[in-house]
Each structure stands twice: as C-alpha cells, then as structure tokens.
Tab-separated table of C-alpha atoms in Angstrom:
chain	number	residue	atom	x	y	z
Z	249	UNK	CA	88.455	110.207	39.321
Z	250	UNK	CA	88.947	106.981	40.859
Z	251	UNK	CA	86.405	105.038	42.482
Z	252	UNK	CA	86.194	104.669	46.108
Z	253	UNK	CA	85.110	101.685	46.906
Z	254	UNK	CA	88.555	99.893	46.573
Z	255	UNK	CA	89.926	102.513	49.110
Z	256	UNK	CA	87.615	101.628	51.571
Z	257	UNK	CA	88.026	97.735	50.619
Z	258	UNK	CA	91.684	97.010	52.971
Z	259	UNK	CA	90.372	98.863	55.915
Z	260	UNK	CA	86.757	97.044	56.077
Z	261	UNK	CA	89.122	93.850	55.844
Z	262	UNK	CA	91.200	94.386	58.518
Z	263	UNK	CA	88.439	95.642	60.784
Z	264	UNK	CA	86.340	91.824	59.891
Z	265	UNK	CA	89.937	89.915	60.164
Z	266	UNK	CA	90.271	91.527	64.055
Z	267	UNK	CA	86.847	90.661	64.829
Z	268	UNK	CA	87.243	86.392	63.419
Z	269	UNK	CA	90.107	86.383	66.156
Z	270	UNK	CA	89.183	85.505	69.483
Z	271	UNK	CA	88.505	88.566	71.698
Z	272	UNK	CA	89.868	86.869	75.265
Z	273	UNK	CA	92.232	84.822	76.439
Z	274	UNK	CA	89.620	82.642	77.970
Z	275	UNK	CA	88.924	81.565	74.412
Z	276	UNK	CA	92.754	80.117	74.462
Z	277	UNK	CA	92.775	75.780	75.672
Z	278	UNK	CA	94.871	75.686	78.770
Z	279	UNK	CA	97.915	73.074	78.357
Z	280	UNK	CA	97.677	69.649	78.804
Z	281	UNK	CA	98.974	68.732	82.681
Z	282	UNK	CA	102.072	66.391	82.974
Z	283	UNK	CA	101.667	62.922	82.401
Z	284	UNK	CA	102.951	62.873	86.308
Z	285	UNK	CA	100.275	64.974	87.290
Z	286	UNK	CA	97.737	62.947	85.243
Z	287	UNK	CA	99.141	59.836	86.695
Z	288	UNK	CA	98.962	60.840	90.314
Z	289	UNK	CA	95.424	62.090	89.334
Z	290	UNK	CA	94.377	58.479	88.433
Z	291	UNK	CA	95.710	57.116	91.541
Z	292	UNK	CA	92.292	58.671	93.431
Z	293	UNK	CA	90.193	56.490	90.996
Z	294	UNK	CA	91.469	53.154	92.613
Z	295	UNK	CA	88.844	51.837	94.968
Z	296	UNK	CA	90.971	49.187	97.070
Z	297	UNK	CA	92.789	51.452	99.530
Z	298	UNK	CA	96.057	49.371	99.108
Z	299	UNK	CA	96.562	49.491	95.624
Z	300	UNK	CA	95.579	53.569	95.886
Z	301	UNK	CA	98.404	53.951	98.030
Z	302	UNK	CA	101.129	51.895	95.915
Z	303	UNK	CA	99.657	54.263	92.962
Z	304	UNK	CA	100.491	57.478	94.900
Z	305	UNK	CA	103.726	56.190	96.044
Z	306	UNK	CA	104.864	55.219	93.038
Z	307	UNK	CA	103.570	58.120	90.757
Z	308	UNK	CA	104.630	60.746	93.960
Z	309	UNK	CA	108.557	58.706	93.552
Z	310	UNK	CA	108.217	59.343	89.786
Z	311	UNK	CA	107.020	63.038	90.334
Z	312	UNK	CA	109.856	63.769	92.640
Z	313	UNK	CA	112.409	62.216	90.321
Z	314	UNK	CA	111.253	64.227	87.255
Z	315	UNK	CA	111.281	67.549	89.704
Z	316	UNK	CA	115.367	66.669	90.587
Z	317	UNK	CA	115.565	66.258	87.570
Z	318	UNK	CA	114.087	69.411	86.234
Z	319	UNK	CA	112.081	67.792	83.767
Z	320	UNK	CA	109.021	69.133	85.240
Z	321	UNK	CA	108.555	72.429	87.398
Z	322	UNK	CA	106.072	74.166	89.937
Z	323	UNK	CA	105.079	77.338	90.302
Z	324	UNK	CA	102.218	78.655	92.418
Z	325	UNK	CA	100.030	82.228	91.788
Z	326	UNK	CA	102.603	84.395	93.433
Z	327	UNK	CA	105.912	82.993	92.211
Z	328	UNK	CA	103.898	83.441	88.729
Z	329	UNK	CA	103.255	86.724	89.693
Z	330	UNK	CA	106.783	87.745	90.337
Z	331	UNK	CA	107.789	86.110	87.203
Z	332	UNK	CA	105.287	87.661	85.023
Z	333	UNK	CA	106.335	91.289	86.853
Z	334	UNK	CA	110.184	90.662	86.222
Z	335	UNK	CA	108.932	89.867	82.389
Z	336	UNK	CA	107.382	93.052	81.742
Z	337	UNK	CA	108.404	94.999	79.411
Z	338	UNK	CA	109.809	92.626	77.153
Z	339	UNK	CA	107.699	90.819	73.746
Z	340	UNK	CA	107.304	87.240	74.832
Z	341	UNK	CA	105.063	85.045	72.687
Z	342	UNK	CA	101.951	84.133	74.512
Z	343	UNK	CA	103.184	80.384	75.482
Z	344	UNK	CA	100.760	79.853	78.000
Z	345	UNK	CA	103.329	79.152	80.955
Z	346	UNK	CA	101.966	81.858	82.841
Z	347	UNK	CA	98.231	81.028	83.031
Z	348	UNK	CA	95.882	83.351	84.103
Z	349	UNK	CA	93.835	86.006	82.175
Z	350	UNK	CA	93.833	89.510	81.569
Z	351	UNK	CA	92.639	90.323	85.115
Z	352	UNK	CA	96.311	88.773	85.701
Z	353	UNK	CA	98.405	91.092	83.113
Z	354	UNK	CA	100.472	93.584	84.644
Z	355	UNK	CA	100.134	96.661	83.102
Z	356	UNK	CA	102.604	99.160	85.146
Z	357	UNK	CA	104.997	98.404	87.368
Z	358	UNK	CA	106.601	100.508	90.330
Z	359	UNK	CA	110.515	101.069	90.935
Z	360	UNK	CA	113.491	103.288	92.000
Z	361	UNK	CA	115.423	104.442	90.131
Z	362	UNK	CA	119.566	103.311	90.746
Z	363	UNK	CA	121.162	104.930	87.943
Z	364	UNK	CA	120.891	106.609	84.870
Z	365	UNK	CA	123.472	107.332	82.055
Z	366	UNK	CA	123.273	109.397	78.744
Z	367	UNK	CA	122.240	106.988	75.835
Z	368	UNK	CA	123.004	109.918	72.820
Z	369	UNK	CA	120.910	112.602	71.450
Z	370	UNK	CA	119.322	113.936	75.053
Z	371	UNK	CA	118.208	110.265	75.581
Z	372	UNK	CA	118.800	108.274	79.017
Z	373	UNK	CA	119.218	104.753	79.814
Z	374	UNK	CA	117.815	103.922	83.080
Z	375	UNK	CA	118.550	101.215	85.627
Z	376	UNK	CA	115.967	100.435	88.043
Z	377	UNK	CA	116.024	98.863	91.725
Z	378	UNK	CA	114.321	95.613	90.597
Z	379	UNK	CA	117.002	94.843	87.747
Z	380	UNK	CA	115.466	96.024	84.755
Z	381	UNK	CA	117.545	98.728	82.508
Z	382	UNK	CA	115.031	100.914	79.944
Z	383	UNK	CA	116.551	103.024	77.298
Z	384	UNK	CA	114.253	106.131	76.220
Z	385	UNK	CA	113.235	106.284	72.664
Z	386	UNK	CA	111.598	109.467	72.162
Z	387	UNK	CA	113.295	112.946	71.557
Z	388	UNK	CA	111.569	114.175	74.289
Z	389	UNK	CA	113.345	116.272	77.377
Z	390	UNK	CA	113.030	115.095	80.505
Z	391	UNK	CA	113.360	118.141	83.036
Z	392	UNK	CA	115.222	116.641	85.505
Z	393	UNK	CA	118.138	114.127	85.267
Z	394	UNK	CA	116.889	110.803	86.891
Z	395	UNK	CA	118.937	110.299	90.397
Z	396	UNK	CA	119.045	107.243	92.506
Z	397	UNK	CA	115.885	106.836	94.870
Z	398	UNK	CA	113.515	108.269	92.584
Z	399	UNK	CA	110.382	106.965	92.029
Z	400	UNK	CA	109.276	105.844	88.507
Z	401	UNK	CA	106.231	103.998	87.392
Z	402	UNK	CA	106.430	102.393	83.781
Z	403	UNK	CA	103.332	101.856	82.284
Z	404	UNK	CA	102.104	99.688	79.018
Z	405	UNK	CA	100.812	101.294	76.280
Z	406	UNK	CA	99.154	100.647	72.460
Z	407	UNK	CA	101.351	98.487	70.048
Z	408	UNK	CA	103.719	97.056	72.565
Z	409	UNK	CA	105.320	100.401	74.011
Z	410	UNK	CA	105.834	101.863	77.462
Z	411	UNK	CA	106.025	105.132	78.860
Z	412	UNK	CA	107.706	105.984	81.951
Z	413	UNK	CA	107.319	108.786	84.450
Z	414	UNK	CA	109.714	110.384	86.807
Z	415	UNK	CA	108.095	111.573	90.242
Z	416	UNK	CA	104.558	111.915	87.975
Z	417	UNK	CA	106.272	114.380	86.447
Z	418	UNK	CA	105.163	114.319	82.028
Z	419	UNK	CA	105.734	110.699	80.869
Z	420	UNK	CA	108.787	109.610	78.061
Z	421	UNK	CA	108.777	106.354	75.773
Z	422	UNK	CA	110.790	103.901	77.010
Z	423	UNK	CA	111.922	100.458	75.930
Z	424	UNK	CA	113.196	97.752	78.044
Z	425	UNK	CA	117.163	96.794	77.580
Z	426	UNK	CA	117.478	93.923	80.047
C-alpha cells in the first residue's frame, strides 16, 4: 500500500502557493501618471506667480496637444464605470486601466433581451439590449424560449463563468460572444 503522504503533498502546495499571492487588489502599485500630468503637477511648486503661470500654460498646451492627438486619454469614475459594465463578461488581463478595487467589480449586470436564435443541441444564443450576444454552454433546458423585452440578469460566477436567468426563472451557463 502506498504511502500517503505524497498524495496529500500537491494539494498542501497549492493551498501555501494561493496564500504567497496577494489577497487584494489594494496590494497591486497603481500606474505611474503621464509625464503631462506630472509636469502640470510641478507647475504648483513654482513660487514666483509668473513663472507658475508660463508652467501651466505651457504644460496645459502640451496636455491638450497629446489629448488631439490621442496619445493620452481621460476618463472619469462613471465613464469607467460604463466601460468596465460593457467589458463584462469577457477575460481581460488585469491591466490596471480601470482603477478601482473590488468594491468597483461588477459582478451582474441587468438587460433585455432583443433576440435569441438556436445555437445547436437545445442551446440559445442571446442578444441583449446593451450590445452584448451570450451563447449558452450547458445542456440545460430553458422552459421558455427567450423573446424580446425580457428581462435577464447575468451574473459572475467561480472560474470565470456566468450564469444567466430569464424572468428569475432557474439560471443557465452562459458565455459571452461579443
């Protein structure tokens, strides 16, 4: 009979390799700011009130060239809100570009339903009033064919899947198409 101590030896390892990551993202460094940003920054260090204000002229031109420009961009809370909404559902690397924390993650969303086709096998492919399209990838049946105007709510579940409910009727997992 074998012994069980290696048995036991991968899952003790993966249990102390989850715990040496970083539980939060607050442990993550927020990116650097622009150089622009940085420089316009500076300009509020400059004691003599005329030189301060040829700093912010020049580093506000410079900042408004680089926006025409699209080499820099701005974004406050609620266009990052909409963005990170319009996002979900798909697997993004964590870049950063969104800020915020997990108080910030969206973890369901709310839409209509516009259409829905058959995607094989009893499965359907659903288009939703905010532009998103979700394919169902379990076998399981849904009661009721989804019709236009219905509500759905999508939620986020363990290991990067979703689940989506019709009306609150019994949920189906879903992944998002586009």
């Amino acid at each position: 009979m074998p012994h069980p101590l290696p048995r036991l030896a991968a899952p003790f390892a993966a249990i102390v390799a989850v715990m040496a990551v970083p539980a939060t993202a607050k442990d993550k460094e927020p990116l650097p700011r622009p150089a622009e940003i940085e420089a316009l920054y500076a300009c509020r260090d400059i004691a003599d009130p005329t030189e301060r204000l040829a700093c912010f002229d020049r580093t506000v031109g410079a900042l408004s060239s680089a926006d025409e420009a699209r080499e820099i961009s701005f974004a406050d809370k609620e266009t990052v809100k909409k963005t990170r909404r319009g996002l979900f559902g798909f697997s993004l690397p964590d870049l950063g570009l969104f800020g915020g924390d997990d108080a910030d993650k969206i973890d369901h969303i709310e839409t209509t339903v516009v259409s829905a086709s058959d995607a094989g096998y009893g499965r359907y492919r659903i288009e939703m009033a905010d532009g998103s399209v979700w394919v169902q990838t379990d076998n399981d049946i849904m009661p009721l064919r989804p019709r236009p105007g219905q509500k759905i709510e999508i939620k986020s579940a363990a290991l990067g899947t979703y689940f989506l409910s019709l009306e609150g009727r019994p949920s189906i997992r879903v992944r998002r198409e586009q």
